C-alpha cells in the first residue's frame, strides 16, 4: 500500500476513475491525478491552485475532472494533462462544496452555497434545482442521469426526478449530510 501525498498535505477528496486505472485526490495543495497501474502510483497531472479546490470528480470515462473551488467556480480539466477546458459559473461566489457528473458525462452538478446547480455541458447553461436556507454540502447524479440528490447542513436530503421535476424528501438524518451516492 502506497501513501500518496502532495506537498505533505492530506487529500480531502479521493475517487477512482471508472475502471480504476486513475486515482484523483484533491485538497489544499491542489488536485492530482495518479496512475494506478504500477507497483508505485505516479503523478500524471497536477492542477488547480493550492488552497482553491474543495471538491473534485472524474467524468464517467475518466477523461475529464470537474473541480469545485472556494471562489464559486466549477472548472473542467483534462485528467491526463491538467489542461483547463472551461470555467462554469452560476450566480454566486459561494464555495463549491461538491461536484458530480451524470452517468453519460453530459451534465455536471455542483453544490454552491445554498443551491444545487446542474449544467448541460453541451450548451453550458446552468439550471438551479434547489435553493434552501441551509448550505448544500453534497450532490450526486444517478448513473442514468435521471435523478439528482442533494444533502445540506441541516440534515435535509432531497432526490429529484430530472425528467418530471418531482422531488422526494428523505427524512431521518440528525446532522449535516456530507456525502451521498447512488448505487449502480
PDB file of C-alpha atoms in Angstrom:
ATOM      1  CA  UNK A   1       0.000   0.000   0.000  1.00  0.00           C
ATOM      2  CA  UNK A   2       1.437   3.360  -1.026  1.00  0.00           C
ATOM      3  CA  UNK A   3       0.803   6.669   0.700  1.00  0.00           C
ATOM      4  CA  UNK A   4       0.096   9.398  -1.811  1.00  0.00           C
ATOM      5  CA  UNK A   5       0.896  12.939  -0.689  1.00  0.00           C
ATOM      6  CA  UNK A   6       1.281  16.251  -2.429  1.00  0.00           C
ATOM      7  CA  UNK A   7       3.324  18.880  -0.583  1.00  0.00           C
ATOM      8  CA  UNK A   8       2.836  16.967   2.671  1.00  0.00           C
ATOM      9  CA  UNK A   9      -0.845  17.928   2.804  1.00  0.00           C
ATOM     10  CA  UNK A  10      -3.547  15.258   3.182  1.00  0.00           C
ATOM     11  CA  UNK A  11      -6.174  14.827   0.476  1.00  0.00           C
ATOM     12  CA  UNK A  12      -9.717  15.835   1.381  1.00  0.00           C
ATOM     13  CA  UNK A  13     -11.387  14.061  -1.558  1.00  0.00           C
ATOM     14  CA  UNK A  14     -10.353  10.907  -3.427  1.00  0.00           C
ATOM     15  CA  UNK A  15     -12.001   8.985  -6.249  1.00  0.00           C
ATOM     16  CA  UNK A  16     -11.077   6.180  -8.637  1.00  0.00           C
ATOM     17  CA  UNK A  17     -11.832   6.507 -12.331  1.00  0.00           C
ATOM     18  CA  UNK A  18     -14.489   4.136 -13.674  1.00  0.00           C
ATOM     19  CA  UNK A  19     -12.089   1.269 -14.426  1.00  0.00           C
ATOM     20  CA  UNK A  20      -9.741   2.065 -11.538  1.00  0.00           C
ATOM     21  CA  UNK A  21      -6.830   2.993 -13.822  1.00  0.00           C
ATOM     22  CA  UNK A  22      -6.595   6.515 -12.366  1.00  0.00           C
ATOM     23  CA  UNK A  23      -6.935   7.953  -8.881  1.00  0.00           C
ATOM     24  CA  UNK A  24      -7.975  11.536  -8.173  1.00  0.00           C
ATOM     25  CA  UNK A  25      -7.011  13.380  -4.998  1.00  0.00           C
ATOM     26  CA  UNK A  26      -7.974  16.930  -4.058  1.00  0.00           C
ATOM     27  CA  UNK A  27      -7.011  19.063  -1.124  1.00  0.00           C
ATOM     28  CA  UNK A  28      -5.387  22.290  -0.063  1.00  0.00           C
ATOM     29  CA  UNK A  29      -2.278  21.583  -2.167  1.00  0.00           C
ATOM     30  CA  UNK A  30      -4.319  21.250  -5.384  1.00  0.00           C
ATOM     31  CA  UNK A  31      -5.666  18.373  -7.447  1.00  0.00           C
ATOM     32  CA  UNK A  32      -3.606  15.401  -8.596  1.00  0.00           C
ATOM     33  CA  UNK A  33      -4.408  12.583 -10.990  1.00  0.00           C
ATOM     34  CA  UNK A  34      -2.344   9.492 -10.194  1.00  0.00           C
ATOM     35  CA  UNK A  35      -1.715   6.391 -12.298  1.00  0.00           C
ATOM     36  CA  UNK A  36      -2.934   3.275 -10.560  1.00  0.00           C
ATOM     37  CA  UNK A  37      -1.439   0.592 -12.780  1.00  0.00           C
ATOM     38  CA  UNK A  38       2.045   0.180 -11.376  1.00  0.00           C
ATOM     39  CA  UNK A  39       3.575  -1.050  -8.131  1.00  0.00           C
ATOM     40  CA  UNK A  40       4.013   2.574  -7.060  1.00  0.00           C
ATOM     41  CA  UNK A  41       1.446   5.108  -8.289  1.00  0.00           C
ATOM     42  CA  UNK A  42       2.878   8.157 -10.053  1.00  0.00           C
ATOM     43  CA  UNK A  43       1.584  11.671 -10.575  1.00  0.00           C
ATOM     44  CA  UNK A  44       0.169  12.183 -14.064  1.00  0.00           C
ATOM     45  CA  UNK A  45      -1.221  15.702 -13.732  1.00  0.00           C
ATOM     46  CA  UNK A  46      -1.267  18.385 -11.051  1.00  0.00           C
ATOM     47  CA  UNK A  47      -3.689  21.269 -11.450  1.00  0.00           C
ATOM     48  CA  UNK A  48      -5.799  23.955  -9.801  1.00  0.00           C
ATOM     49  CA  UNK A  49      -4.361  26.477  -7.381  1.00  0.00           C
ATOM     50  CA  UNK A  50      -3.268  25.429  -3.919  1.00  0.00           C
ATOM     51  CA  UNK A  51      -5.913  26.404  -1.392  1.00  0.00           C
ATOM     52  CA  UNK A  52      -8.676  26.575  -4.004  1.00  0.00           C
ATOM     53  CA  UNK A  53     -10.159  23.124  -4.688  1.00  0.00           C
ATOM     54  CA  UNK A  54     -12.795  21.931  -2.272  1.00  0.00           C
ATOM     55  CA  UNK A  55     -14.365  19.231  -4.430  1.00  0.00           C
ATOM     56  CA  UNK A  56     -13.341  17.106  -7.412  1.00  0.00           C
ATOM     57  CA  UNK A  57     -14.830  14.322  -9.519  1.00  0.00           C
ATOM     58  CA  UNK A  58     -13.945  12.258 -12.587  1.00  0.00           C
ATOM     59  CA  UNK A  59     -16.236  12.155 -15.590  1.00  0.00           C
ATOM     60  CA  UNK A  60     -17.590   8.650 -16.259  1.00  0.00           C
ATOM     61  CA  UNK A  61     -14.943   7.953 -18.937  1.00  0.00           C
ATOM     62  CA  UNK A  62     -12.142   9.389 -16.750  1.00  0.00           C
ATOM     63  CA  UNK A  63     -11.043  11.904 -19.392  1.00  0.00           C
ATOM     64  CA  UNK A  64     -12.289  14.988 -17.527  1.00  0.00           C
ATOM     65  CA  UNK A  65     -12.123  16.229 -13.965  1.00  0.00           C
ATOM     66  CA  UNK A  66     -14.505  18.799 -12.515  1.00  0.00           C
ATOM     67  CA  UNK A  67     -13.277  20.800  -9.550  1.00  0.00           C
ATOM     68  CA  UNK A  68     -15.319  22.969  -7.233  1.00  0.00           C
ATOM     69  CA  UNK A  69     -13.415  25.871  -5.789  1.00  0.00           C
ATOM     70  CA  UNK A  70     -13.669  28.344  -2.929  1.00  0.00           C
ATOM     71  CA  UNK A  71     -14.178  31.145  -5.483  1.00  0.00           C
ATOM     72  CA  UNK A  72     -17.556  29.736  -6.614  1.00  0.00           C
ATOM     73  CA  UNK A  73     -16.321  28.294  -9.910  1.00  0.00           C
ATOM     74  CA  UNK A  74     -16.602  24.809 -11.343  1.00  0.00           C
ATOM     75  CA  UNK A  75     -13.589  24.147 -13.546  1.00  0.00           C
ATOM     76  CA  UNK A  76     -13.297  21.405 -16.142  1.00  0.00           C
ATOM     77  CA  UNK A  77      -9.834  19.914 -16.784  1.00  0.00           C
ATOM     78  CA  UNK A  78      -8.311  17.208 -18.969  1.00  0.00           C
ATOM     79  CA  UNK A  79      -7.431  14.494 -16.466  1.00  0.00           C
ATOM     80  CA  UNK A  80      -4.188  13.290 -18.025  1.00  0.00           C
ATOM     81  CA  UNK A  81      -2.675  16.694 -18.874  1.00  0.00           C
ATOM     82  CA  UNK A  82      -4.198  19.079 -16.355  1.00  0.00           C
ATOM     83  CA  UNK A  83      -5.199  21.450 -19.175  1.00  0.00           C
ATOM     84  CA  UNK A  84      -8.064  23.796 -18.243  1.00  0.00           C
ATOM     85  CA  UNK A  85     -11.016  23.396 -20.623  1.00  0.00           C
ATOM     86  CA  UNK A  86     -13.734  25.631 -19.199  1.00  0.00           C
ATOM     87  CA  UNK A  87     -14.918  27.592 -16.166  1.00  0.00           C
ATOM     88  CA  UNK A  88     -18.607  27.318 -15.211  1.00  0.00           C
ATOM     89  CA  UNK A  89     -20.276  29.899 -13.016  1.00  0.00           C
ATOM     90  CA  UNK A  90     -23.871  30.286 -11.909  1.00  0.00           C
ATOM     91  CA  UNK A  91     -24.826  33.373  -9.930  1.00  0.00           C
ATOM     92  CA  UNK A  92     -22.955  33.352  -6.690  1.00  0.00           C
ATOM     93  CA  UNK A  93     -19.489  33.454  -5.307  1.00  0.00           C
ATOM     94  CA  UNK A  94     -20.103  30.874  -2.580  1.00  0.00           C
ATOM     95  CA  UNK A  95     -17.628  27.991  -2.317  1.00  0.00           C
ATOM     96  CA  UNK A  96     -18.486  24.937  -4.403  1.00  0.00           C
ATOM     97  CA  UNK A  97     -18.502  22.088  -1.895  1.00  0.00           C
ATOM     98  CA  UNK A  98     -19.363  19.156  -4.183  1.00  0.00           C
ATOM     99  CA  UNK A  99     -19.384  18.207  -7.869  1.00  0.00           C
ATOM    100  CA  UNK A 100     -20.806  15.178  -9.669  1.00  0.00           C
ATOM    101  CA  UNK A 101     -21.051  14.126 -13.329  1.00  0.00           C
ATOM    102  CA  UNK A 102     -24.110  12.470 -14.835  1.00  0.00           C
ATOM    103  CA  UNK A 103     -23.673   8.862 -15.907  1.00  0.00           C
ATOM    104  CA  UNK A 104     -23.086   9.759 -19.556  1.00  0.00           C
ATOM    105  CA  UNK A 105     -20.916  12.793 -18.735  1.00  0.00           C
ATOM    106  CA  UNK A 106     -23.216  15.285 -20.448  1.00  0.00           C
ATOM    107  CA  UNK A 107     -24.059  17.193 -17.251  1.00  0.00           C
ATOM    108  CA  UNK A 108     -22.256  18.239 -14.112  1.00  0.00           C
ATOM    109  CA  UNK A 109     -23.935  19.127 -10.819  1.00  0.00           C
ATOM    110  CA  UNK A 110     -22.492  21.363  -8.121  1.00  0.00           C
ATOM    111  CA  UNK A 111     -23.341  22.406  -4.576  1.00  0.00           C
ATOM    112  CA  UNK A 112     -22.751  26.138  -4.224  1.00  0.00           C
ATOM    113  CA  UNK A 113     -23.809  27.809  -1.005  1.00  0.00           C
ATOM    114  CA  UNK A 114     -27.494  27.053  -0.518  1.00  0.00           C
ATOM    115  CA  UNK A 115     -28.068  25.945  -4.134  1.00  0.00           C
ATOM    116  CA  UNK A 116     -27.679  22.847  -6.258  1.00  0.00           C
ATOM    117  CA  UNK A 117     -26.904  23.696  -9.873  1.00  0.00           C
ATOM    118  CA  UNK A 118     -26.895  21.434 -12.922  1.00  0.00           C
ATOM    119  CA  UNK A 119     -25.018  22.412 -16.093  1.00  0.00           C
ATOM    120  CA  UNK A 120     -25.624  20.928 -19.510  1.00  0.00           C
ATOM    121  CA  UNK A 121     -22.049  20.658 -20.803  1.00  0.00           C
ATOM    122  CA  UNK A 122     -23.064  20.947 -24.457  1.00  0.00           C
ATOM    123  CA  UNK A 123     -24.864  24.277 -24.013  1.00  0.00           C
ATOM    124  CA  UNK A 124     -23.023  25.391 -20.811  1.00  0.00           C
ATOM    125  CA  UNK A 125     -26.398  26.515 -19.477  1.00  0.00           C
ATOM    126  CA  UNK A 126     -26.924  26.295 -15.686  1.00  0.00           C
ATOM    127  CA  UNK A 127     -30.178  25.251 -14.059  1.00  0.00           C
ATOM    128  CA  UNK A 128     -30.694  25.937 -10.342  1.00  0.00           C
ATOM    129  CA  UNK A 129     -32.579  22.948  -8.989  1.00  0.00           C
ATOM    130  CA  UNK A 130     -32.503  23.531  -5.278  1.00  0.00           C
ATOM    131  CA  UNK A 131     -32.396  26.679  -3.190  1.00  0.00           C
ATOM    132  CA  UNK A 132     -32.641  26.450   0.573  1.00  0.00           C
ATOM    133  CA  UNK A 133     -31.810  28.383   3.735  1.00  0.00           C
ATOM    134  CA  UNK A 134     -29.077  25.896   4.580  1.00  0.00           C
ATOM    135  CA  UNK A 135     -25.847  25.287   2.723  1.00  0.00           C
ATOM    136  CA  UNK A 136     -25.804  22.299   0.386  1.00  0.00           C
ATOM    137  CA  UNK A 137     -22.735  20.175   1.057  1.00  0.00           C
ATOM    138  CA  UNK A 138     -23.148  17.283  -1.333  1.00  0.00           C
ATOM    139  CA  UNK A 139     -24.732  16.406  -4.676  1.00  0.00           C
ATOM    140  CA  UNK A 140     -24.933  13.223  -6.726  1.00  0.00           C
ATOM    141  CA  UNK A 141     -26.358  12.486 -10.162  1.00  0.00           C
ATOM    142  CA  UNK A 142     -27.719   8.977 -10.718  1.00  0.00           C
ATOM    143  CA  UNK A 143     -25.759   6.784 -13.169  1.00  0.00           C
ATOM    144  CA  UNK A 144     -28.540   7.033 -15.763  1.00  0.00           C
ATOM    145  CA  UNK A 145     -28.766  10.829 -15.331  1.00  0.00           C
ATOM    146  CA  UNK A 146     -32.430  10.749 -14.371  1.00  0.00           C
ATOM    147  CA  UNK A 147     -32.129  11.818 -10.710  1.00  0.00           C
ATOM    148  CA  UNK A 148     -30.256  14.401  -8.646  1.00  0.00           C
ATOM    149  CA  UNK A 149     -29.756  14.026  -4.895  1.00  0.00           C
ATOM    150  CA  UNK A 150     -28.675  16.800  -2.529  1.00  0.00           C
ATOM    151  CA  UNK A 151     -27.816  16.898   1.149  1.00  0.00           C
ATOM    152  CA  UNK A 152     -27.495  20.008   3.298  1.00  0.00           C
ATOM    153  CA  UNK A 153     -26.094  21.178   6.618  1.00  0.00           C
ATOM    154  CA  UNK A 154     -29.419  20.735   8.442  1.00  0.00           C
ATOM    155  CA  UNK A 155     -29.674  17.029   7.590  1.00  0.00           C
ATOM    156  CA  UNK A 156     -32.213  17.571   4.816  1.00  0.00           C
ATOM    157  CA  UNK A 157     -31.881  15.355   1.733  1.00  0.00           C
ATOM    158  CA  UNK A 158     -33.934  15.567  -1.440  1.00  0.00           C
ATOM    159  CA  UNK A 159     -33.976  13.469  -4.614  1.00  0.00           C
ATOM    160  CA  UNK A 160     -35.345  14.908  -7.880  1.00  0.00           C
ATOM    161  CA  UNK A 161     -36.574  13.149 -10.935  1.00  0.00           C
ATOM    162  CA  UNK A 162     -34.904  15.410 -13.508  1.00  0.00           C
ATOM    163  CA  UNK A 163     -37.370  14.469 -16.240  1.00  0.00           C
ATOM    164  CA  UNK A 164     -40.625  15.054 -14.346  1.00  0.00           C
ATOM    165  CA  UNK A 165     -39.446  17.583 -11.767  1.00  0.00           C
ATOM    166  CA  UNK A 166     -40.983  15.553  -8.939  1.00  0.00           C
ATOM    167  CA  UNK A 167     -38.990  15.506  -5.697  1.00  0.00           C
ATOM    168  CA  UNK A 168     -38.915  13.248  -2.653  1.00  0.00           C
ATOM    169  CA  UNK A 169     -37.599  14.359   0.735  1.00  0.00           C
ATOM    170  CA  UNK A 170     -35.564  11.864   2.740  1.00  0.00           C
ATOM    171  CA  UNK A 171     -36.042  12.433   6.452  1.00  0.00           C
ATOM    172  CA  UNK A 172     -34.380  10.937   9.485  1.00  0.00           C
ATOM    173  CA  UNK A 173     -30.904  12.457   9.438  1.00  0.00           C
ATOM    174  CA  UNK A 174     -29.915  14.160  12.662  1.00  0.00           C
ATOM    175  CA  UNK A 175     -26.843  16.011  11.375  1.00  0.00           C
ATOM    176  CA  UNK A 176     -25.302  17.546   8.285  1.00  0.00           C
ATOM    177  CA  UNK A 177     -25.163  15.356   5.202  1.00  0.00           C
ATOM    178  CA  UNK A 178     -21.608  15.493   3.895  1.00  0.00           C
ATOM    179  CA  UNK A 179     -21.765  12.743   1.284  1.00  0.00           C
ATOM    180  CA  UNK A 180     -24.228  10.655  -0.674  1.00  0.00           C
ATOM    181  CA  UNK A 181     -24.141   8.341  -3.675  1.00  0.00           C
ATOM    182  CA  UNK A 182     -26.362   6.309  -5.960  1.00  0.00           C
ATOM    183  CA  UNK A 183     -25.752   2.615  -6.400  1.00  0.00           C
ATOM    184  CA  UNK A 184     -25.020   1.498  -9.977  1.00  0.00           C
TER     185      UNK A 184
END
